JSON list of C-alpha atoms in Angstrom, two decimals:
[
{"chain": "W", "resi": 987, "resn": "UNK", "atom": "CA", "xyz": [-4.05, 9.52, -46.54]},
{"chain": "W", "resi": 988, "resn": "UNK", "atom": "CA", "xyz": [-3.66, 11.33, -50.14]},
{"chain": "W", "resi": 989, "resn": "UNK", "atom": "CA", "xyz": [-6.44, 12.73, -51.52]},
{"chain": "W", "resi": 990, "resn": "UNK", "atom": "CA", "xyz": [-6.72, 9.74, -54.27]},
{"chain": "W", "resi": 991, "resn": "UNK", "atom": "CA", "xyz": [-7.56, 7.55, -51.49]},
{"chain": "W", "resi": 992, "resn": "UNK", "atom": "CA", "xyz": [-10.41, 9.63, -50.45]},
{"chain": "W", "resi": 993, "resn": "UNK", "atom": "CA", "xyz": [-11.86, 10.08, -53.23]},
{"chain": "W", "resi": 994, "resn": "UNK", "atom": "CA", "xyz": [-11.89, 6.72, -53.69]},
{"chain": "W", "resi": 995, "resn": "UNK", "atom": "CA", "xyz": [-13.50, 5.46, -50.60]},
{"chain": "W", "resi": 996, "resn": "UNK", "atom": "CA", "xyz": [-16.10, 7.91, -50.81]},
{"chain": "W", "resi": 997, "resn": "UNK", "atom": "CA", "xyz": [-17.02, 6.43, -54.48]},
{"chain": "W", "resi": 998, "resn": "UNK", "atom": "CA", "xyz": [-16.70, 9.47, -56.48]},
{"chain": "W", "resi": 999, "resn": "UNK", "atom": "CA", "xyz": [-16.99, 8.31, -60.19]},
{"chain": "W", "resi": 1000, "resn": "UNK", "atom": "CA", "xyz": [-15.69, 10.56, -62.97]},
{"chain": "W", "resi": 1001, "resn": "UNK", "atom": "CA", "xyz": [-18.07, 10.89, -66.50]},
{"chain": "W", "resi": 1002, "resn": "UNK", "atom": "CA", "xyz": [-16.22, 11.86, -69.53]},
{"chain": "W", "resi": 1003, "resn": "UNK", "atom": "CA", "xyz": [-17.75, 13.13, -73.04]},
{"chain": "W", "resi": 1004, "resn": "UNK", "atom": "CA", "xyz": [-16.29, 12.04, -75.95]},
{"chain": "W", "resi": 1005, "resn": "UNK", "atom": "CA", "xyz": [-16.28, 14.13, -79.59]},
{"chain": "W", "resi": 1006, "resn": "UNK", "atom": "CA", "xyz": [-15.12, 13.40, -83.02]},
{"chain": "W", "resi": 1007, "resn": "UNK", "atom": "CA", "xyz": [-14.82, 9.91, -82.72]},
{"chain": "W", "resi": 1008, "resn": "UNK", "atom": "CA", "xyz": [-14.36, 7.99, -86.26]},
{"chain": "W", "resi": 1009, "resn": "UNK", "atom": "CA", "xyz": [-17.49, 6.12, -87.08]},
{"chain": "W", "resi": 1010, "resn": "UNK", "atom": "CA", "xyz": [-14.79, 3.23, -88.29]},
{"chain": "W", "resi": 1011, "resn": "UNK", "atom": "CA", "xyz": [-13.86, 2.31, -84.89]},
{"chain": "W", "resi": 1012, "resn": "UNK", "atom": "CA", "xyz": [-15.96, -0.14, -82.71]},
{"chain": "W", "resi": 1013, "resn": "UNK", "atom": "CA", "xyz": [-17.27, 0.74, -79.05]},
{"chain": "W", "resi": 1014, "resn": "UNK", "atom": "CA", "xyz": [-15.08, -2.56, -78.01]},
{"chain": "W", "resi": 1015, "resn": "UNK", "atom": "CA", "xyz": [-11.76, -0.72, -79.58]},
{"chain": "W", "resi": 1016, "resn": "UNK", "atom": "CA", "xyz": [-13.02, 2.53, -77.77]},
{"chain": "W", "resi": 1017, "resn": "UNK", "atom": "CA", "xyz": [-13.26, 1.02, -74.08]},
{"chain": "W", "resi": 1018, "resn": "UNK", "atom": "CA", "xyz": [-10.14, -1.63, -74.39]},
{"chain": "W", "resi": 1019, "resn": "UNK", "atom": "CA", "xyz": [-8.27, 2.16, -75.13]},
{"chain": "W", "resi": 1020, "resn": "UNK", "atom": "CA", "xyz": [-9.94, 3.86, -72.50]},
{"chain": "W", "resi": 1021, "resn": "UNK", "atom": "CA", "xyz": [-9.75, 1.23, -70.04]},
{"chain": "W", "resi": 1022, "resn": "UNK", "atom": "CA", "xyz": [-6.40, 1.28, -69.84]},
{"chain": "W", "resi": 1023, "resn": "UNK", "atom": "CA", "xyz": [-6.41, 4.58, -67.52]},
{"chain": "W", "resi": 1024, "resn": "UNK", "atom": "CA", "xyz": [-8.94, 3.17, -65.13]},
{"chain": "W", "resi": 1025, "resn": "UNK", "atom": "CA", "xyz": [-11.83, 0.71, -64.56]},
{"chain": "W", "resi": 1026, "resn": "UNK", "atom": "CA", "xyz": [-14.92, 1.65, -66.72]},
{"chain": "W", "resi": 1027, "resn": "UNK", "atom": "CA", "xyz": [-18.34, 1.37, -64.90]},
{"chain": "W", "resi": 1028, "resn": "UNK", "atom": "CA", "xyz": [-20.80, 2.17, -68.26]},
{"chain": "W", "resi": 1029, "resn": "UNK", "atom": "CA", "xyz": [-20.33, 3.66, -71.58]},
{"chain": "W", "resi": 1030, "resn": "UNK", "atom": "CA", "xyz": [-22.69, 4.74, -74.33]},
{"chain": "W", "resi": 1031, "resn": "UNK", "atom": "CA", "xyz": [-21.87, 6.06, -77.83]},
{"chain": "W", "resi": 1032, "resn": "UNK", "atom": "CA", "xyz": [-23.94, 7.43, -80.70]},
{"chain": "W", "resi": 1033, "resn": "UNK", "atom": "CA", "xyz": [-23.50, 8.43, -83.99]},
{"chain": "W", "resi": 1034, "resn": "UNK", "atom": "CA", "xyz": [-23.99, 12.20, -85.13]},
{"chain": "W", "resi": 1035, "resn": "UNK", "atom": "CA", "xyz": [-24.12, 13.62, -88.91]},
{"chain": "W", "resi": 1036, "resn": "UNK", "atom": "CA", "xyz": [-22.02, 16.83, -88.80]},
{"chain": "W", "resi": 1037, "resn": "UNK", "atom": "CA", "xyz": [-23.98, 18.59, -91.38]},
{"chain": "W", "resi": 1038, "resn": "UNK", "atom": "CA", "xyz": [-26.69, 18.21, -93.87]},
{"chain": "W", "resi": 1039, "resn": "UNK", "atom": "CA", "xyz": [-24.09, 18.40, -96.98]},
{"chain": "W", "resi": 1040, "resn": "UNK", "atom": "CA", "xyz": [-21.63, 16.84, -95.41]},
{"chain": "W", "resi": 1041, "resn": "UNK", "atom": "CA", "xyz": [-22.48, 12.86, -94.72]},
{"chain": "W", "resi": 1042, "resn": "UNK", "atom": "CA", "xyz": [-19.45, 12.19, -92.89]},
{"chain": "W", "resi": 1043, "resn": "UNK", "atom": "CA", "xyz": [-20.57, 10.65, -89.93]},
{"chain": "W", "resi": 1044, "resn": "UNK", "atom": "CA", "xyz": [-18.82, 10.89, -86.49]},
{"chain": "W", "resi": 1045, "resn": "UNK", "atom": "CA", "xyz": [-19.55, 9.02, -82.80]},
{"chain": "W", "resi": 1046, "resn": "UNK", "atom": "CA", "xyz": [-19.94, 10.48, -79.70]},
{"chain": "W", "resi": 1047, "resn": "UNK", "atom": "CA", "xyz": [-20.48, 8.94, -76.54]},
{"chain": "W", "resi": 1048, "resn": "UNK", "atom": "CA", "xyz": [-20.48, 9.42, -72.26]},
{"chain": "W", "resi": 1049, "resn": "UNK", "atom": "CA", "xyz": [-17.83, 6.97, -70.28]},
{"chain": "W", "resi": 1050, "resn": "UNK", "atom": "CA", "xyz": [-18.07, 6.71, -66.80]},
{"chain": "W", "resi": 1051, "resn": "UNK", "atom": "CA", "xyz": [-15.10, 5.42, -64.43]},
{"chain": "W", "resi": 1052, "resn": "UNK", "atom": "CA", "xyz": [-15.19, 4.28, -60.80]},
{"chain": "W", "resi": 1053, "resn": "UNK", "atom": "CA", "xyz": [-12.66, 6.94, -60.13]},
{"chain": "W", "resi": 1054, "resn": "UNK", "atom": "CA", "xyz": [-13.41, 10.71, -60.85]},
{"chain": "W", "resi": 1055, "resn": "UNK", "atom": "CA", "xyz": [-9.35, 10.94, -60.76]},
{"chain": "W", "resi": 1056, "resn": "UNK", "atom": "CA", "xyz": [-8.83, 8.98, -64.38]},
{"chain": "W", "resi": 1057, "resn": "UNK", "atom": "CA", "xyz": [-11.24, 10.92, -65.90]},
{"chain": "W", "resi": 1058, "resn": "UNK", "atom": "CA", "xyz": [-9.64, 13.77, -65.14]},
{"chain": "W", "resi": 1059, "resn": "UNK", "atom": "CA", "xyz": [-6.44, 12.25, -66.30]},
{"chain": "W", "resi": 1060, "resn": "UNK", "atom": "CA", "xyz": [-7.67, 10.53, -69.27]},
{"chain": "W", "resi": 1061, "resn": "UNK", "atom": "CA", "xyz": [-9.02, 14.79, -70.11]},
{"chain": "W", "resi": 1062, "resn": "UNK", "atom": "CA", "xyz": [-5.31, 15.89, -69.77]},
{"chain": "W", "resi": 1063, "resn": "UNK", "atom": "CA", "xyz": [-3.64, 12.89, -71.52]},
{"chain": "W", "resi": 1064, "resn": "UNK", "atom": "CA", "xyz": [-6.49, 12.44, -74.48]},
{"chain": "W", "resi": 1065, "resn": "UNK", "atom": "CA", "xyz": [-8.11, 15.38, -75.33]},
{"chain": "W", "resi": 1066, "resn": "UNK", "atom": "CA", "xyz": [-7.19, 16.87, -79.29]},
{"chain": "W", "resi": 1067, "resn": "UNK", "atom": "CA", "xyz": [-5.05, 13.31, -79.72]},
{"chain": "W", "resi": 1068, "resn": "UNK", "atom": "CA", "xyz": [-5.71, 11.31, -83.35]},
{"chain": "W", "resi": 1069, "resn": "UNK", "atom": "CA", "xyz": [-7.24, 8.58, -83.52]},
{"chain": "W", "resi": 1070, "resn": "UNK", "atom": "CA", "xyz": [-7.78, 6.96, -86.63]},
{"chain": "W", "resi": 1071, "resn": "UNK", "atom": "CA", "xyz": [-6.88, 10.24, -88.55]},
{"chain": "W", "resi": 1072, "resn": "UNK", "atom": "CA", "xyz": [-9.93, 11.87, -86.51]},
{"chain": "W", "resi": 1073, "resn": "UNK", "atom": "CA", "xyz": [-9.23, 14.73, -83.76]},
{"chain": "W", "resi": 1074, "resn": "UNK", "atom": "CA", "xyz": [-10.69, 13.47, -80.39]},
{"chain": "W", "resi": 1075, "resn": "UNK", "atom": "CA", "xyz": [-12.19, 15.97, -78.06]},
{"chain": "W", "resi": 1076, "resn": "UNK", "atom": "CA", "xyz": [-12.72, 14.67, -74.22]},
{"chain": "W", "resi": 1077, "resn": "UNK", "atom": "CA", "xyz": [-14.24, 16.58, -71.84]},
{"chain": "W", "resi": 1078, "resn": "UNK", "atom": "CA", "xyz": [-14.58, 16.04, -67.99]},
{"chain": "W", "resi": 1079, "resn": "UNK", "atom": "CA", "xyz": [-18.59, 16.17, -66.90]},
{"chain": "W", "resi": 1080, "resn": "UNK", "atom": "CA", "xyz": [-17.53, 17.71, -63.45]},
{"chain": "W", "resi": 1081, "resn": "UNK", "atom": "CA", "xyz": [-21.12, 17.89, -62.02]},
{"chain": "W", "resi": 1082, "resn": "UNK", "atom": "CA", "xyz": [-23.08, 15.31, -63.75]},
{"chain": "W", "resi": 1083, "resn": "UNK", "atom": "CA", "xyz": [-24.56, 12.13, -62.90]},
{"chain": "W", "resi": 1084, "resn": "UNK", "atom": "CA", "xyz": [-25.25, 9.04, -64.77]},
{"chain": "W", "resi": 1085, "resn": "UNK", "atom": "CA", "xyz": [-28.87, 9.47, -64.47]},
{"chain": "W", "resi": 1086, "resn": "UNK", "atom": "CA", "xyz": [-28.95, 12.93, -65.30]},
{"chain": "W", "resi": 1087, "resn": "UNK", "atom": "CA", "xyz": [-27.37, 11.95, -68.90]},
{"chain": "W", "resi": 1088, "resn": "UNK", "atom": "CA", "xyz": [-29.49, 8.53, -69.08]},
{"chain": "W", "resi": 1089, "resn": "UNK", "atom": "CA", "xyz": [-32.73, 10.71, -68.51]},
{"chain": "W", "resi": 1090, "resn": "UNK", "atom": "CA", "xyz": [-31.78, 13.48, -71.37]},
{"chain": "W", "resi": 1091, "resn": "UNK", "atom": "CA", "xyz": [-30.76, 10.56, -73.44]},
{"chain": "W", "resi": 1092, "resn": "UNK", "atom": "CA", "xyz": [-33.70, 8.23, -72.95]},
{"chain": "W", "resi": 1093, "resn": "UNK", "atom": "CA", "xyz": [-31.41, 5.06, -72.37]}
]
């Protein structure tokens, strides 16, 4: 057995963070792209002013996969690629929970 398998059987899921979305793109758009490197269990996105001055307005949001293995993938393939003309950062939540970031986020 390879270690994919494992961690699949044991149900490891994989949460990702996503910065610098454009605020032009839908949620839908977001998880038909991101669901293409795995099956997404629950997503949530919000939208964040970056300054006071400035009113451009970016999203952010958590994705969570069945498979802690294409998060980690989506990370390597993803992260600092344009979308829209906007510089995605995606970072892999290694040690969080769903609940955890439900709790902090009140949804």
């Amino acid at each position: 057995m390879n270690s994919v398998e494992i961690s699949y059987r044991k149900g490891k899921k994989g949460i990702i963070f996503l910065k610098n979305l454009p605020s032009d793109i839908s949620f839908r758009e977001i998880n038909v792209i991101l669901g293409k490197f795995g099956t997404i269990n629950k997503s949530f996105f919000f939208y964040n002013n970056l300054s006071e001055k400035n009113k451009y307005i970016t999203v952010s949001g958590f994705v969570q996969y069945s498979n802690k293995i294409n998060a980690k993938k989506i990370e390597c393939l993803l992260d600092n690629s344009l979308l829209k003309k906007s510089n995605v950062a995606i970072f892999y939540l290694k040690s969080f929970d769903w609940e955890e970031i439900s709790e902090k986020l009140s949804i």
